[in-house]
Amino acid sequence: MPEALTSNVHDVALVFEGGGMRASYTAAVVATLLAEGIHFGWVAGISAGASNTVNYLSRDPERARASFVEFAADPRFGNIATFLRGQGLFNAAYIYEQTAGPDQALPFDYERFRANPASVRIGSFECDTGRAVYWTQDDLATLPDLMRRVRASSTMPMIMPPVHLDGHVYVDGALGPSGGIALDAAKADGFTRFFVVLTQERDYLKTPTRSPGLYRRWFRRYPAVVEALDVRHRNYNATREELFDLESSGDALLFVPDRMSVSNGTRDVARLQASFDAGLAQAGREVPRWREFLGR
């Protein structure tokens, strides 16, 4: 039986932004929160932020790091060959579903995850309805249930094949109205204070998606995806602006990378390790500020 787990932060929502391999930097926040014994009772994530979420809730800092560092060197991680075979430039079925099993590349402690009393929200986007969804514990009854939804949350349009699940088709939750930062889910659950882990620098501003003609042809069966891609930059920038306002009013603590040196598609392990190390150094410096905000 897994040990009994408890939460010690109940009035603040923890939110992890996605960003592909930029999560090498913010996986260090997972590791630091766990090392400091800071356990939130409500945690949400979208895309790579969903991976940080579940690794945090299973209290596995090493898996959080390895997921965005050494794992990039796995020969089955994905490349142009897997893309041409329809498996994605990132080999999503392998990355999210196969590797989480026992004796696989990134075994996941599902029993420990289930033993955590915290509420979880994993965000994705329904291609066929245009609806943003947030899955909860009720949707995550088995390890395959969990990892298929983490995969769906992380399915970057065109780069990875959409996920078919429960009669719907899903892609990356970043296409939802929050732009990929689950602030809307936290507010819907009644939170007024937020600890948000971002993966872009403070002055970053998202621009419109490139090659609109290409994605309109690619998703001609799913006009809701086309519409969401058209407005994604506006949604994302609006959520960030709201977060900065909440920070100014004292209602949000934001972890914002001092310098983001990798992209969402970086595969070089040395660069990813350096990104993690930089995130770890920044997180370590910020712990006193975290504790002051959380009253711990």
XYZ file of C-alpha atoms in Angstrom:
296
model
C 0.000 0.000 0.000
C 1.322 3.513 -0.780
C 1.962 5.775 2.181
C -0.800 8.158 3.180
C -0.237 11.533 1.567
C -1.536 14.910 2.671
C -1.772 18.424 1.249
C -0.687 21.505 3.188
C -1.688 24.344 0.824
C -5.456 24.522 0.389
C -6.299 28.134 -0.476
C -3.990 28.590 -3.500
C -4.263 26.861 -6.881
C -1.082 25.569 -8.525
C -1.068 25.912 -12.327
C 1.591 24.626 -14.744
C 1.851 26.109 -18.239
C 2.918 23.875 -21.125
C 5.573 24.605 -23.718
C 7.084 21.321 -24.886
C 10.722 20.978 -23.896
C 10.673 24.394 -22.219
C 9.266 22.365 -19.333
C 12.857 21.255 -18.724
C 13.135 24.603 -16.916
C 9.893 24.346 -14.963
C 10.353 20.687 -14.031
C 12.817 22.221 -11.596
C 9.882 23.942 -9.886
C 8.310 20.499 -9.385
C 11.545 19.264 -7.837
C 11.898 22.317 -5.601
C 8.310 22.311 -4.352
C 8.671 18.651 -3.416
C 12.055 19.156 -1.765
C 10.558 21.998 0.292
C 7.548 19.888 1.328
C 5.062 22.252 -0.325
C 2.032 20.182 -1.311
C -0.865 21.943 -3.003
C -4.381 20.582 -2.699
C -5.412 21.675 -6.222
C -3.150 21.353 -9.274
C -3.804 21.884 -12.985
C -1.765 21.642 -16.146
C -2.079 21.717 -19.904
C 0.235 20.081 -22.457
C 3.737 19.741 -20.980
C 2.214 21.303 -17.880
C 0.044 18.194 -17.571
C 3.209 16.091 -17.325
C 4.566 18.415 -14.638
C 1.211 18.148 -12.859
C 1.106 14.375 -12.674
C 4.795 14.090 -11.784
C 4.252 16.602 -8.980
C 1.212 14.730 -7.673
C 3.038 11.399 -7.758
C 5.842 13.218 -5.908
C 8.520 12.076 -8.319
C 11.078 14.844 -8.900
C 13.437 12.568 -10.805
C 10.765 11.566 -13.309
C 9.877 15.245 -13.697
C 13.482 16.003 -14.636
C 14.112 12.947 -16.797
C 10.892 13.489 -18.763
C 12.312 16.707 -20.189
C 16.033 15.969 -20.167
C 17.490 12.487 -20.888
C 14.300 11.169 -22.405
C 14.849 13.415 -25.434
C 17.728 11.122 -26.444
C 15.512 8.023 -26.550
C 15.665 6.717 -30.141
C 11.901 6.183 -30.071
C 11.177 9.751 -28.948
C 10.221 10.725 -32.493
C 11.637 12.207 -35.685
C 10.723 12.810 -39.295
C 10.433 9.047 -39.852
C 7.777 8.660 -37.143
C 6.023 11.736 -38.527
C 5.855 10.221 -42.002
C 4.473 6.988 -40.493
C 1.649 8.989 -38.893
C 2.994 8.649 -35.339
C 3.979 12.298 -35.000
C 7.198 14.278 -34.982
C 7.001 13.515 -31.280
C 6.021 9.836 -31.052
C 3.126 10.545 -28.721
C 1.777 7.034 -28.159
C 5.228 5.904 -27.076
C 6.098 9.023 -25.070
C 2.943 9.220 -22.990
C 1.400 5.768 -22.905
C 4.046 3.080 -23.332
C 6.853 4.588 -21.277
C 4.781 5.050 -18.108
C 4.439 1.299 -17.495
C 6.589 -0.784 -15.155
C 10.101 -1.496 -16.463
C 9.674 1.100 -19.225
C 11.719 4.239 -19.899
C 9.744 6.511 -17.534
C 7.803 4.305 -15.099
C 5.046 6.225 -13.350
C 4.008 5.532 -9.743
C 0.275 5.461 -10.378
C -0.585 4.128 -6.911
C 1.187 7.056 -5.315
C -0.596 9.431 -7.675
C -3.953 7.969 -6.619
C -2.963 8.177 -2.956
C -2.539 11.944 -3.253
C -5.711 13.668 -1.990
C -5.158 16.762 -4.163
C -7.636 17.683 -6.878
C -6.239 17.482 -10.403
C -7.282 19.156 -13.652
C -5.792 18.148 -17.024
C -6.901 20.369 -19.906
C -7.483 19.447 -23.545
C -9.456 20.641 -26.579
C -12.223 18.733 -28.385
C -11.689 19.084 -32.130
C -15.205 18.017 -33.036
C -17.066 20.331 -30.638
C -14.647 23.201 -30.010
C -15.071 22.638 -26.276
C -12.255 22.997 -23.764
C -12.320 20.137 -21.242
C -10.677 19.573 -17.882
C -10.401 15.984 -16.731
C -10.515 15.211 -13.008
C -9.795 12.227 -10.767
C -13.074 10.670 -11.877
C -11.651 10.347 -15.403
C -8.335 8.868 -14.295
C -9.322 5.507 -12.820
C -6.397 3.585 -14.345
C -2.869 4.341 -15.501
C -3.908 4.057 -19.186
C -6.824 6.454 -18.528
C -4.419 8.975 -17.017
C -1.673 8.768 -19.608
C -3.996 8.845 -22.593
C -5.426 12.108 -21.267
C -1.981 13.556 -20.597
C -1.194 12.647 -24.210
C -4.400 14.299 -25.446
C -3.584 17.437 -23.473
C -0.137 17.522 -25.084
C -1.022 16.777 -28.720
C 0.414 19.707 -30.659
C -1.661 20.309 -33.806
C -0.164 18.906 -37.025
C 2.980 17.778 -35.185
C 1.232 14.878 -33.411
C -1.846 12.851 -34.418
C -5.113 13.777 -32.649
C -6.272 11.474 -29.861
C -9.576 9.600 -30.160
C -11.170 9.130 -26.761
C -14.714 8.535 -25.508
C -16.232 9.331 -28.887
C -14.381 12.626 -29.336
C -11.156 13.806 -30.950
C -8.644 15.819 -28.939
C -5.636 18.060 -29.446
C -3.507 20.277 -27.210
C -5.391 22.099 -24.486
C -3.529 25.286 -25.441
C -6.238 25.819 -28.062
C -8.806 26.489 -25.332
C -9.967 29.970 -24.279
C -7.241 30.301 -21.636
C -4.526 29.946 -24.278
C -2.963 27.018 -22.451
C -2.755 28.353 -18.878
C -5.438 26.756 -16.711
C -6.322 29.924 -14.803
C -9.925 29.537 -15.980
C -10.202 26.112 -14.337
C -8.864 27.428 -11.034
C -11.286 30.364 -11.060
C -14.183 28.053 -11.952
C -13.385 26.010 -8.842
C -13.582 29.101 -6.674
C -9.928 30.014 -6.192
C -8.924 33.644 -5.832
C -5.195 33.098 -5.219
C -2.867 31.406 -7.672
C 0.684 30.065 -7.957
C 1.360 29.909 -11.690
C 4.435 28.385 -13.308
C 5.078 29.979 -16.714
C 7.483 28.841 -19.432
C 8.054 32.093 -21.302
C 9.989 35.157 -20.216
C 8.161 38.154 -18.799
C 8.284 40.256 -21.965
C 7.134 37.453 -24.279
C 4.182 38.199 -26.559
C 2.650 35.437 -28.663
C 2.122 36.253 -32.340
C -0.425 34.752 -34.755
C 0.104 31.165 -35.872
C 2.224 30.907 -38.982
C 1.018 29.217 -42.190
C -2.734 29.645 -41.628
C -3.472 28.161 -45.042
C -1.675 24.963 -44.094
C -3.579 24.389 -40.861
C -6.873 25.302 -42.504
C -6.300 22.518 -45.035
C -4.989 20.121 -42.377
C -8.012 20.589 -40.122
C -10.683 21.136 -42.764
C -12.808 18.448 -41.035
C -12.529 20.331 -37.723
C -13.379 24.025 -38.233
C -13.332 24.547 -34.461
C -9.599 23.811 -34.466
C -9.008 26.316 -37.253
C -10.948 28.972 -35.360
C -9.061 28.199 -32.135
C -5.682 28.444 -33.870
C -6.711 31.795 -35.364
C -7.333 33.315 -31.924
C -4.879 31.346 -29.801
C -2.332 34.179 -29.565
C -4.998 36.619 -28.363
C -6.291 34.181 -25.733
C -2.793 33.438 -24.489
C -1.737 37.065 -24.269
C -4.988 37.990 -22.505
C -4.458 35.307 -19.853
C -0.903 36.458 -19.278
C -2.076 40.049 -18.918
C -4.669 38.926 -16.365
C -1.976 37.050 -14.465
C 0.283 40.092 -14.324
C -2.652 42.108 -12.989
C -3.267 39.445 -10.342
C 0.419 39.534 -9.467
C 0.264 43.313 -9.053
C -2.729 43.007 -6.717
C -0.991 40.354 -4.630
C -3.381 37.572 -5.629
C -0.940 35.603 -7.778
C 2.635 34.471 -7.439
C 4.211 33.891 -10.837
C 7.286 31.842 -11.560
C 8.610 33.451 -14.749
C 11.861 32.150 -16.279
C 14.689 34.658 -16.034
C 15.909 33.448 -19.422
C 14.450 30.684 -21.577
C 17.293 29.169 -23.591
C 15.464 26.219 -25.176
C 12.473 25.897 -27.493
C 9.518 23.559 -27.391
C 11.333 21.199 -29.792
C 14.871 21.175 -28.338
C 16.352 17.651 -28.271
C 19.945 18.315 -27.155
C 20.288 16.681 -23.728
C 23.127 18.940 -22.577
C 21.070 22.043 -23.346
C 18.015 20.547 -21.635
C 20.055 19.681 -18.534
C 21.431 23.219 -18.475
C 17.862 24.501 -18.726
C 16.815 22.343 -15.776
C 19.821 23.507 -13.759
C 18.983 27.149 -14.483
C 15.392 26.548 -13.408
C 16.613 24.862 -10.234
C 18.842 27.803 -9.388
C 16.052 30.310 -9.945
C 13.529 28.246 -7.982
C 15.983 27.960 -5.096
C 16.385 31.736 -4.989
C 12.635 32.244 -5.024
C 11.659 29.809 -2.250
C 11.509 32.534 0.450
C 9.126 34.532 -1.752
C 7.001 31.414 -2.280
C 6.802 30.752 1.448
C 5.838 34.336 2.179
C 3.029 34.216 -0.396
C 1.787 30.861 0.888
C 2.131 31.767 4.557
C 4.385 28.781 5.213
